[in-house]
Structure formats: structure tokens, C-alpha cells
Amino acid sequence: MESLAQNLETMVRTPLTEGHVARMRAIGTEHDYAPGQDVTAFGAEQQNFCYVVDGEVEAFDPVTGERYGEATLGPGQFAGEAGFLSGGRNMISTRAVKPSRILCVPRQAMLDLMSQVPEMSDIIVTVFAARRRALLESNRAGLTLWGSEDDRALRRIAAFAGRNKIPIRRLDPDGPEARDMAQRCGIEEGKPAVIVGKGTVLPELTPRAVAHAFGLDLRFEKGDVYDVLVVGGGPAGIAAGLYAGAEGLKALVIEDLTIGGQAGTSSRIENYMGFPTGISGADLCWRGEVQAMKFGTRFAVPRRAREVLKCKDNLFHVRLDDGDTVSACSLVIATGVQYRKLPIDRLSEFENAGVYYAATDVEARFCRDSEVAVIGGGNSAGQAAMFMARSAKHVHVLVRGRSLAASMSDYLLSRLQQNPRITIHLGTEITELHGDRSLDCVTIQDRFDNRHWELRTSAVFVMAGAAPNTGWLSGLVELDDMGFVKTGAGVGGASVYATSCPGVYAVGDVRAGSVKRVAAGVGEGSVVISRVWDYLDAMHPETDADVAAAS
């Protein structure tokens, strides 16, 4: 656990200055803590920024009660991690080792101060992000998955947690630690469970229950109105949220599964400027999310938009799948696309039990040293094949067409062709799936000679086809024949990203005619906020007069 311990000591190298501390004292209060008393409790709301004035504080495993490594926090250091920025619940527990004095600054006041002092914000955000990364690598997190690794519900939760940067630990039900926890928590024999902290068993094995436990789903207060609501948390949506926050707008980004969207499932992106050795989609989007949270933008997952209405009050009201309603003065559609579910019998039966729509470390665990199949001819399929080839015995890329030249970047195609652990099968498609509780074999048809053959595999990655996520728009804006959102002068839009409905904009893959690339989505998301600002300014012209009068 030395990585986390080392990150807890990071502040020794990058301390807050006396000036920073003086400004915190002006808005915070000091409190005394006795030895063994919790300073930050796992799972509790992060209501305060906790700065150590005197004494010693240690981070400890909320399950075992043991200290993380040998490092402790001393005077000049602070507790907390990245969840502080979004208002999530604590993922790190800390307690006083000896009599300690802590300066506690209310969260919102601290965020306001960080926005006023960029160099202070940089120090805090860097440490917070490093601690979250270390927790992810530790396998000593406070969220425990109890049960067989083959359990479909646990696989779904592991995938959700991994893509939302929630640290987890797994326990083999047959191990002594697992048996002890099962007895302590009252877990029925043979029944999977998700445990938060030392003994709280979640009532449901769902991503929503996990999100709620960590405050990721964000409860909405009645009467709250956002300047801009961004629906979709992929690269375009994150960029829109980031720039909205940077411009001082009250912004909310909602995402129905995980922040990062489809791009977040890409194991390696090598053609994004600034990352010459490549970066995973999840890491790229995580950095953008943290950056946006630094500017005050809020994120809520998993929250799915069901319908949207524009009412006489000139507000847009988006009803979510759980019945909540979010209101905003403007709306940015960034819901992207999703891989089409192929018309294959039993496909849904094997989802999360052999059929996957993402290729990350989570999925790689389930098919080490085995044959796998990747369906698709685009860059996402190519990236998935390259990633899985690191651990799989062999990767079979199944492509319906006669060539990949028009659909895949040349550098990626060359790498696939040169990798001895990857075989590209042109003119092929899966026609049957076989297995009992999980997938163990597929039947493949060669469309060119109508030959059928079988592949023994426990993992098929579906990355073919792209259907826009626009069913929730309730006829509010014009769509093209394929369901993509039409924008620009052709539908009366005042800008290239404006839709047929004033105040509603579309960016990224969901926009008709957009370039389906991560960099393009980020660019559109960043630029659209200037158009949103113009719209909001025109809707509230009295703001300028008020500012002038105040000055």
C-alpha cells in the first residue's frame, strides 16, 4: 500500500503557502481531535476541507481498520480526495493518531476560494487526483464485491465502478476473510453481495445503488435551475461542462452509465494531441471531469434522460428515468451514439456473461489466455483488439465488409495486421451464441463462401454500428433520417451547433454531419458554450444593466 502512503506525503513537496492558510482561516474554524477520533469517515458527505494545523492524522482501511502504509499527515497537509470536488462521499477514512488540531473549511466556501486562487487549486486538485489513482491500484478500497467473479450482477457493478473511478476490492467466497465478512454482515451462503465499508450491505446489486452510496447520482433540490444542462458525459459533454464552469455558468452534466461515454471504453487512444504514447479513453475523460469539477460543474451518474419539455417559463425540464426532473435555461445535447445490439439469438442472455460493449481492464480479467472475438471495423474495434491481444491467447476481428481501409485509421490497421496474436476475418459475422450460464462458443459465417465455423470463446466484444441516443428528445428538435440531431442554418439555427429549438444545442457524435472523433467532440463541446452564453445573455439583458449600475 506504499503508493497511497506516498501520495499522502505529496503535500510535503508541494505545500500550501502561509497566504493560502491565512485565507482558509478567514472562512474556516479550528477543531481539536482526540487520538483515534475520525477526521473524515468513509461514506460520509464531504462537508469540510480538513487541514492539519497541529498533530498527526493517518489514513486507514475502513474494512480492516489498518493504516495505509507508513505515511501520516502532519502540520501543513490536508485530508480528502477527488470526490470533494463533486460533493461525493468520502472514499478515504482518516483519524487522529495523537491530539490534533484541524482547520475545517466548509466545502462550498473552499471551492469558491480555490476558484479565486488558481495556484492553490492546482496543488489541491493534484493531490486529490493522485490519491484517487492510488486507491484504485490498492485493492484495499471500502467497496467490497463478495461472490463469484463469474456472477453477472457483480461483473456489471465492477464495470460501472471501474469506469467511474470507484475503487473496489474482491473477495473470494471461499477465503477466510470472505467467510468472516459474510458472517459479520449476515450474507446468505451462495448469494452475491456488495458491501460498503465494514458491514453495510447494499439493498440492490445495481450500479444505481453503488452510485447512491458514494453520492454520484446527485440528488436534485426542488426549484433548482441550472444555466446549462448537458445531457451526455462523453468527451463533448465533459468539454461543454468544463467550459461552462470556466465561464461562470451553473452547469450540470448527466450521464446514463459512466462519465466518458463510449470513448471512455476505449482502451488506448493514440491520435489525440498531447499524448504521444497514447492514453485510455477512461483516463482522458477522468482528467477532463476533474478539471470541470474544479470550475464548479456538477456531474450525476447514472441518470438517464427520458423526455424533455420546454414550458412557458422558457425553461427546459428534463424528466429522468427515476421520475426526478432537472430544469435549465439552456440545453446541450451530447448523448453520442451507442453500439447497435446485433440481431443474434440469445445476445441479451449473455450480456455481461460473455458479450461486452467495452474492452477495458475489467473485461480483460474474464478472458485472460483465451480466444476472444471483436466485432467491428472501426477504430474502437481496432483499439479493443490491440488491448485484448496483450492478455488473450488470440484475438479474432470479425468484419462484415471486404476491407478495413475506409473505416479504420491506417496506423491502427497496420498494427493489427502485424500482430501475430490478431487475425482479421473479412466478410464474416456471428450467427449463433452457445453456452449455459455463460458464453463458451460462437458460430461464425463467412459471407463470401457461405462457410460456417465455430470458435471456442468466452468473450465477444460488440463494437459495430452506431445508433444515436435521441429517443428522449420528445420531438423537441429536428432529426435526420438516421436519428441524428440536425443543426445550423438548415434548421434555422443561429450557429453551427444550434438546433431547430432556440436554446438547445447539439455537439459530438449525436450531431448530424459531425466528425466522429474524440478530438472533434472536445472541440465542439468547448466552442458551443460561447453560443450558449450569447443565448443566455439575450434572454436576460437586464444582467448587463445591473452590472453597470453596481459598478
XYZ file of C-alpha atoms in Angstrom:
551
model
C 0.000 0.000 0.000
C 3.052 2.243 -0.322
C 1.652 4.078 -3.386
C -1.191 5.543 -1.348
C 1.128 6.270 1.542
C 3.487 8.108 -0.788
C 0.631 10.139 -2.218
C -0.451 11.093 1.282
C 3.005 12.631 1.655
C 2.809 14.581 -1.604
C 1.991 17.785 0.235
C 5.450 17.774 1.802
C 6.798 18.594 -1.638
C 4.014 20.985 -2.682
C 2.756 22.710 0.486
C 0.093 25.345 0.681
C 1.647 28.720 1.458
C 1.124 30.807 4.566
C -1.010 33.115 2.457
C -3.250 30.222 1.433
C -3.658 29.130 5.041
C -4.455 32.674 6.146
C -7.296 32.853 3.630
C -8.620 29.495 4.824
C -8.556 30.674 8.447
C -10.753 33.609 7.467
C -13.547 31.295 6.319
C -12.972 28.200 8.473
C -12.865 27.122 12.096
C -10.357 25.074 14.083
C -11.345 21.925 15.993
C -9.486 19.588 18.337
C -9.455 15.812 17.743
C -8.528 13.182 20.280
C -6.380 10.137 19.389
C -8.484 7.584 17.470
C -11.203 10.112 16.590
C -12.283 10.147 12.932
C -11.387 13.260 10.962
C -13.007 12.026 7.755
C -15.267 8.973 7.823
C -15.645 6.623 4.877
C -19.038 7.063 3.196
C -19.833 10.361 4.926
C -20.605 13.521 2.985
C -17.535 15.637 2.356
C -18.748 18.765 4.090
C -15.366 20.233 5.049
C -11.846 20.662 3.754
C -9.649 19.406 6.603
C -6.207 20.982 7.012
C -3.846 19.748 9.718
C -2.677 22.660 11.887
C -1.020 20.532 14.565
C -0.767 16.863 15.445
C -0.834 13.758 13.277
C -3.534 12.117 11.132
C -3.452 8.699 9.448
C -5.450 7.213 6.595
C -6.793 3.752 7.300
C -8.613 0.912 5.610
C -12.310 1.241 6.588
C -12.775 -2.525 6.374
C -9.794 -3.789 8.365
C -9.043 -0.660 10.383
C -5.347 -0.925 9.428
C -3.268 2.088 8.455
C -2.453 2.575 4.773
C 1.312 2.118 4.635
C 3.609 4.019 6.977
C 2.819 7.606 5.982
C 0.737 10.014 8.025
C -0.435 13.581 7.584
C 1.253 16.219 9.676
C 1.056 20.006 10.025
C 0.707 21.667 6.642
C -1.040 18.702 4.990
C -4.712 18.007 4.356
C -7.145 15.114 4.104
C -9.519 14.222 1.258
C -9.536 13.065 -2.352
C -11.180 13.910 -5.698
C -14.737 13.261 -4.513
C -14.515 16.521 -2.550
C -14.769 18.467 -5.813
C -18.119 16.965 -6.789
C -19.678 16.740 -3.344
C -19.432 12.951 -3.288
C -18.931 10.845 -0.169
C -15.556 10.103 1.411
C -13.564 7.231 -0.099
C -10.714 7.630 2.393
C -11.069 7.332 6.163
C -8.704 9.313 8.398
C -8.293 9.566 12.163
C -6.104 11.389 14.625
C -3.028 9.483 15.815
C -2.352 11.917 18.660
C -4.070 15.079 19.890
C -4.545 17.125 16.720
C -5.911 20.485 15.706
C -7.698 20.634 12.334
C -8.751 23.694 10.352
C -12.151 22.849 8.829
C -13.357 24.941 5.881
C -16.930 24.396 4.585
C -16.827 22.705 1.183
C -18.542 25.401 -0.884
C -16.503 28.177 0.713
C -13.347 26.197 -0.041
C -14.355 25.659 -3.670
C -15.023 29.383 -4.022
C -11.589 30.130 -2.588
C -9.943 27.629 -4.936
C -11.582 29.339 -7.914
C -10.156 32.672 -6.728
C -6.629 31.321 -6.173
C -5.624 29.106 -9.135
C -2.207 28.089 -7.770
C -3.872 26.889 -4.571
C -6.411 24.953 -6.599
C -3.652 23.316 -8.648
C -1.950 21.962 -5.525
C -5.143 20.584 -4.014
C -6.512 19.052 -7.221
C -3.178 17.370 -7.996
C -3.066 15.712 -4.570
C -6.744 14.714 -4.656
C -6.398 13.097 -8.093
C -3.216 11.253 -7.073
C -4.931 9.802 -4.017
C -7.841 8.507 -6.072
C -5.449 6.856 -8.531
C -3.560 5.227 -5.685
C -6.796 3.935 -4.173
C -7.760 2.371 -7.497
C -4.497 0.430 -7.509
C -4.603 -0.580 -3.846
C -7.227 -3.372 -3.777
C -7.979 -2.105 -0.259
C -10.969 0.078 -1.012
C -14.115 0.409 1.046
C -16.398 -1.096 -1.622
C -16.234 -4.878 -1.496
C -17.642 -7.312 -4.074
C -18.458 -10.579 -2.320
C -19.147 -13.549 -4.558
C -18.014 -15.431 -7.628
C -16.194 -13.433 -10.278
C -18.499 -15.088 -12.815
C -21.602 -13.520 -11.276
C -23.232 -11.284 -13.885
C -24.507 -8.645 -11.452
C -21.086 -8.293 -9.823
C -19.459 -8.010 -13.227
C -21.837 -5.192 -14.113
C -21.042 -3.381 -10.875
C -17.292 -3.918 -11.320
C -17.521 -2.389 -14.789
C -19.528 0.584 -13.515
C -17.125 1.149 -10.627
C -14.038 0.837 -12.794
C -15.247 3.324 -15.383
C -16.344 5.802 -12.729
C -13.044 5.545 -10.843
C -14.613 3.940 -7.758
C -12.012 1.737 -6.025
C -13.172 -1.815 -5.295
C -11.842 -4.958 -3.689
C -12.927 -8.507 -4.485
C -13.264 -11.327 -2.010
C -13.230 -14.999 -2.937
C -16.219 -16.505 -1.072
C -14.059 -19.471 -0.051
C -11.362 -17.360 1.601
C -11.171 -16.858 5.404
C -11.596 -13.064 5.151
C -14.690 -13.516 2.984
C -16.240 -16.051 5.359
C -15.655 -13.729 8.287
C -17.260 -10.828 6.444
C -20.219 -12.973 5.371
C -20.877 -13.966 8.959
C -20.479 -10.412 10.234
C -22.793 -8.953 7.544
C -25.344 -11.760 7.503
C -24.759 -12.696 3.851
C -26.603 -15.825 2.766
C -24.446 -18.686 1.539
C -24.055 -18.641 -2.230
C -25.664 -15.210 -2.579
C -23.531 -12.381 -4.043
C -23.362 -9.092 -2.186
C -21.874 -5.611 -2.364
C -20.588 -4.281 0.943
C -19.810 -0.657 1.731
C -17.280 -0.054 4.481
C -17.033 -2.648 7.221
C -20.515 -4.087 7.103
C -23.199 -2.192 5.197
C -24.730 -4.470 2.554
C -26.325 -2.625 -0.362
C -30.015 -3.477 -0.772
C -29.664 -3.921 -4.545
C -26.922 -5.269 -6.802
C -27.152 -2.333 -9.213
C -24.885 0.483 -10.393
C -27.509 2.954 -9.147
C -27.184 1.599 -5.596
C -23.400 1.967 -5.762
C -23.702 5.485 -7.164
C -26.076 6.451 -4.377
C -23.722 5.065 -1.730
C -20.963 7.365 -2.963
C -23.109 10.370 -3.811
C -22.503 10.154 -7.557
C -26.178 10.215 -8.537
C -26.654 13.750 -7.143
C -29.988 14.494 -5.522
C -31.763 17.492 -7.062
C -33.328 20.152 -4.891
C -36.807 21.261 -5.903
C -36.645 24.672 -7.556
C -33.007 24.369 -8.627
C -32.413 25.865 -12.081
C -29.136 25.443 -13.966
C -27.813 27.870 -16.555
C -26.999 24.938 -18.797
C -27.821 21.253 -18.606
C -25.526 18.967 -20.585
C -27.087 15.587 -21.340
C -24.321 13.105 -22.071
C -20.967 12.681 -20.357
C -18.672 11.742 -23.233
C -15.779 13.929 -24.448
C -18.127 16.524 -25.979
C -20.304 16.705 -22.869
C -17.326 16.894 -20.497
C -15.767 19.675 -22.574
C -19.050 21.592 -22.585
C -19.315 21.209 -18.820
C -15.703 22.269 -18.334
C -16.006 25.448 -20.392
C -19.402 26.278 -18.903
C -17.895 26.135 -15.424
C -14.865 28.138 -16.513
C -17.218 30.846 -17.837
C -19.015 31.033 -14.518
C -22.186 29.242 -15.594
C -24.055 26.961 -13.216
C -23.709 23.702 -15.137
C -24.784 20.103 -14.664
C -23.723 17.092 -16.740
C -25.843 13.943 -16.542
C -24.796 10.583 -17.948
C -26.786 7.366 -18.049
C -23.916 4.964 -17.370
C -20.395 6.267 -16.822
C -18.632 9.563 -17.368
C -16.638 9.132 -20.570
C -19.437 7.602 -22.613
C -18.417 5.342 -25.475
C -14.993 6.999 -25.670
C -14.428 6.045 -22.043
C -14.441 2.380 -23.038
C -11.523 2.839 -25.465
C -8.501 1.065 -24.060
C -5.997 3.241 -25.911
C -6.291 6.464 -27.924
C -3.059 7.223 -29.775
C -4.036 10.059 -32.105
C -5.172 12.613 -29.510
C -2.830 15.603 -29.490
C -0.602 15.905 -26.444
C -0.367 12.186 -25.630
C 2.355 10.778 -27.914
C 2.358 7.404 -26.154
C -1.446 7.214 -26.068
C -3.966 7.380 -23.256
C -7.008 5.321 -22.378
C -10.377 6.918 -23.007
C -11.266 6.498 -19.339
C -8.153 8.354 -18.152
C -8.610 11.160 -20.684
C -12.222 11.686 -19.650
C -11.385 11.393 -15.935
C -8.882 14.230 -16.277
C -11.490 16.339 -18.030
C -14.076 15.560 -15.356
C -11.743 16.581 -12.526
C -10.876 19.755 -14.428
C -14.555 20.588 -14.895
C -15.342 19.901 -11.233
C -12.571 22.314 -10.293
C -14.607 25.038 -12.010
C -17.774 24.058 -10.167
C -19.534 21.915 -12.768
C -21.552 19.075 -11.253
C -21.828 15.527 -12.629
C -24.573 12.987 -11.967
C -24.483 9.256 -12.864
C -26.213 7.032 -13.683
C -29.063 9.392 -14.599
C -30.900 8.709 -17.878
C -32.983 11.374 -19.602
C -36.439 10.090 -20.567
C -38.113 13.165 -22.055
C -37.651 16.895 -22.333
C -40.222 19.690 -22.321
C -39.969 23.410 -22.940
C -42.532 25.317 -20.897
C -43.895 28.835 -20.916
C -41.337 29.863 -18.315
C -38.647 29.488 -21.032
C -37.034 26.705 -19.066
C -36.236 23.227 -20.291
C -37.442 20.474 -17.982
C -35.774 17.082 -18.441
C -37.531 14.165 -16.779
C -35.202 11.363 -15.711
C -35.762 7.625 -15.542
C -36.386 7.702 -11.782
C -39.023 10.438 -12.020
C -36.785 13.353 -10.991
C -36.918 16.481 -13.128
C -33.998 18.800 -13.875
C -34.634 22.375 -15.037
C -32.260 24.589 -17.001
C -32.241 27.775 -19.060
C -30.408 26.067 -21.925
C -29.714 22.527 -23.063
C -26.701 20.903 -24.716
C -27.364 17.518 -26.314
C -24.206 15.401 -26.122
C -25.683 11.907 -25.841
C -23.483 10.471 -28.574
C -24.130 7.067 -30.093
C -24.296 3.521 -28.814
C -23.270 0.259 -30.435
C -26.209 -1.448 -32.034
C -27.407 -4.693 -30.498
C -26.891 -7.261 -33.200
C -29.840 -9.442 -34.277
C -28.411 -12.637 -32.810
C -30.456 -15.051 -30.717
C -29.553 -15.115 -27.004
C -27.461 -11.932 -27.266
C -29.085 -10.248 -24.265
C -28.858 -13.511 -22.326
C -25.058 -13.407 -22.488
C -24.540 -9.690 -21.863
C -22.009 -9.328 -19.023
C -21.544 -13.085 -19.200
C -19.507 -13.275 -22.406
C -20.896 -10.436 -24.542
C -19.409 -6.991 -23.838
C -19.608 -3.496 -25.280
C -16.321 -2.241 -23.821
C -12.761 -3.551 -23.678
C -11.040 -2.341 -20.514
C -9.092 -3.891 -17.643
C -12.398 -5.022 -16.149
C -13.303 -7.169 -19.154
C -9.717 -8.324 -19.697
C -9.863 -10.157 -16.345
C -12.506 -12.503 -17.717
C -10.687 -13.707 -20.832
C -7.007 -13.994 -19.970
C -5.193 -16.655 -22.033
C -8.325 -17.453 -24.056
C -9.604 -16.853 -27.580
C -11.734 -13.726 -27.980
C -13.721 -12.155 -30.815
C -14.133 -8.470 -31.619
C -16.989 -7.472 -33.920
C -16.486 -4.250 -35.858
C -14.308 -2.443 -38.356
C -13.827 0.984 -36.794
C -11.110 2.443 -34.600
C -12.867 1.356 -31.412
C -12.798 -2.253 -32.570
C -9.155 -1.951 -33.573
C -8.174 -0.442 -30.233
C -10.076 -3.180 -28.408
C -8.290 -5.879 -30.412
C -4.858 -4.404 -29.678
C -5.653 -4.108 -25.976
C -7.054 -7.612 -25.601
C -4.106 -9.096 -27.505
C -1.926 -8.226 -24.500
C -3.586 -10.852 -22.322
C -5.739 -13.052 -24.569
C -4.418 -16.143 -26.297
C -5.647 -14.876 -29.654
C -7.982 -12.150 -30.940
C -10.273 -12.642 -33.935
C -11.552 -9.410 -35.532
C -14.810 -10.092 -37.394
C -15.653 -7.609 -40.159
C -18.706 -7.758 -42.419
C -17.111 -5.796 -45.254
C -14.358 -6.590 -47.730
C -11.849 -4.079 -46.352
C -10.934 -2.003 -43.306
C -9.153 0.737 -45.244
C -12.115 3.121 -45.271
C -13.240 2.623 -41.670
C -10.051 2.310 -39.610
C -7.055 4.634 -39.234
C -4.074 3.420 -41.243
C -1.680 3.291 -38.272
C -4.101 1.102 -36.341
C -4.827 -1.220 -39.258
C -1.086 -1.735 -39.797
C -0.612 -2.702 -36.166
C -3.441 -5.217 -36.312
C -2.006 -6.803 -39.446
C 1.472 -7.077 -37.929
C 0.374 -8.521 -34.576
C 0.772 -12.338 -34.591
C -1.924 -12.680 -31.920
C -4.579 -10.976 -34.055
C -6.374 -12.355 -37.108
C -8.710 -10.226 -39.248
C -11.607 -12.134 -40.833
C -13.246 -10.132 -43.624
C -16.785 -10.866 -44.753
C -17.700 -12.603 -41.500
C -20.435 -12.365 -38.880
C -21.585 -14.303 -35.819
C -24.814 -16.213 -36.368
C -25.163 -18.185 -33.127
C -24.095 -17.973 -29.478
C -23.660 -21.096 -27.357
C -23.318 -21.768 -23.645
C -25.176 -22.441 -20.444
C -24.842 -19.693 -17.800
C -22.052 -18.004 -19.736
C -20.770 -17.915 -23.302
C -18.399 -20.668 -24.381
C -18.687 -20.883 -28.173
C -19.903 -18.927 -31.246
C -20.824 -19.929 -34.781
C -19.311 -17.694 -37.481
C -20.448 -17.407 -41.082
C -18.108 -16.475 -43.914
C -20.424 -14.439 -46.122
C -18.196 -14.737 -49.177
C -18.305 -18.532 -49.496
C -21.230 -19.233 -47.093
C -18.971 -21.393 -44.925
C -19.737 -21.802 -41.214
C -17.167 -22.460 -38.494
C -17.072 -22.457 -34.710
C -14.836 -20.516 -32.341
C -14.432 -21.601 -28.728
C -14.512 -18.315 -26.863
C -15.778 -16.883 -23.591
C -15.750 -13.245 -24.739
C -17.257 -11.383 -27.682
C -16.802 -7.622 -27.901
C -19.534 -5.907 -29.923
C -18.283 -2.669 -31.482
C -20.252 -2.455 -34.691
C -22.788 0.104 -35.809
C -23.637 3.394 -34.174
C -27.173 4.438 -33.295
C -27.714 7.988 -31.961
C -29.185 8.356 -28.474
C -32.018 10.736 -29.327
C -35.189 8.871 -28.369
C -35.608 11.029 -25.255
C -35.895 14.331 -27.146
C -39.671 14.034 -27.493
C -39.837 15.791 -30.866
C -38.323 18.983 -29.446
C -35.725 19.288 -32.238
C -35.436 18.136 -35.848
C -33.641 14.859 -36.540
C -32.341 13.430 -39.798
C -33.456 10.098 -41.269
C -30.970 8.184 -39.108
C -31.978 9.916 -35.872
C -29.043 12.337 -35.581
C -29.755 15.913 -34.455
C -29.822 18.465 -37.274
C -28.137 21.787 -36.553
C -27.163 25.022 -38.289
C -28.774 27.288 -40.835
C -30.664 24.415 -42.470
C -32.988 24.183 -39.464
C -32.957 27.876 -38.596
C -30.155 27.588 -36.055
C -28.241 30.754 -35.246
C -24.939 28.849 -35.169
C -23.487 25.612 -36.477
C -24.382 23.849 -33.200
C -27.836 25.376 -32.689
C -30.849 23.125 -33.279
C -34.324 23.982 -34.556
C -35.326 24.895 -30.988
C -33.781 28.103 -29.572
C -31.684 27.418 -26.509
C -30.954 23.822 -27.479
C -27.586 22.836 -28.964
C -26.053 19.573 -30.128
C -22.380 18.577 -30.104
C -20.282 15.491 -30.709
C -21.291 12.234 -32.339
C -25.042 12.829 -31.879
C -24.933 15.863 -34.191
C -25.720 15.186 -37.849
C -22.648 15.739 -40.000
C -20.141 15.795 -37.140
C -16.729 14.165 -37.397
C -16.886 11.061 -35.208
C -13.600 11.571 -33.371
C -12.777 12.308 -29.723
C -10.829 15.461 -30.588
C -13.714 16.776 -32.689
C -16.169 16.163 -29.845
C -13.942 18.003 -27.375
C -13.645 20.900 -29.803
C -17.391 21.156 -30.356
C -18.133 20.934 -26.642
C -15.727 23.741 -25.855
C -16.911 26.059 -28.646
C -20.656 25.625 -28.100
C -20.555 27.303 -24.688
C -19.855 30.690 -26.290
C -23.119 30.262 -28.225
C -24.910 29.212 -25.035
C -23.582 32.317 -23.329
C -24.918 34.517 -26.152
C -28.346 32.898 -25.817
C -28.455 33.335 -22.050
C -27.280 36.938 -22.353
C -30.079 37.683 -24.828
C -32.616 36.007 -22.539
C -31.560 38.139 -19.561
C -30.487 41.552 -20.942
C -31.080 43.169 -17.569
C -27.905 41.482 -16.295
C -25.644 43.932 -18.127
C -27.558 46.919 -16.765
C -27.376 45.502 -13.262
C -23.620 45.039 -13.563
C -23.163 48.571 -14.861
C -25.274 50.015 -12.044
C -23.380 48.031 -9.451
C -20.085 49.370 -10.735
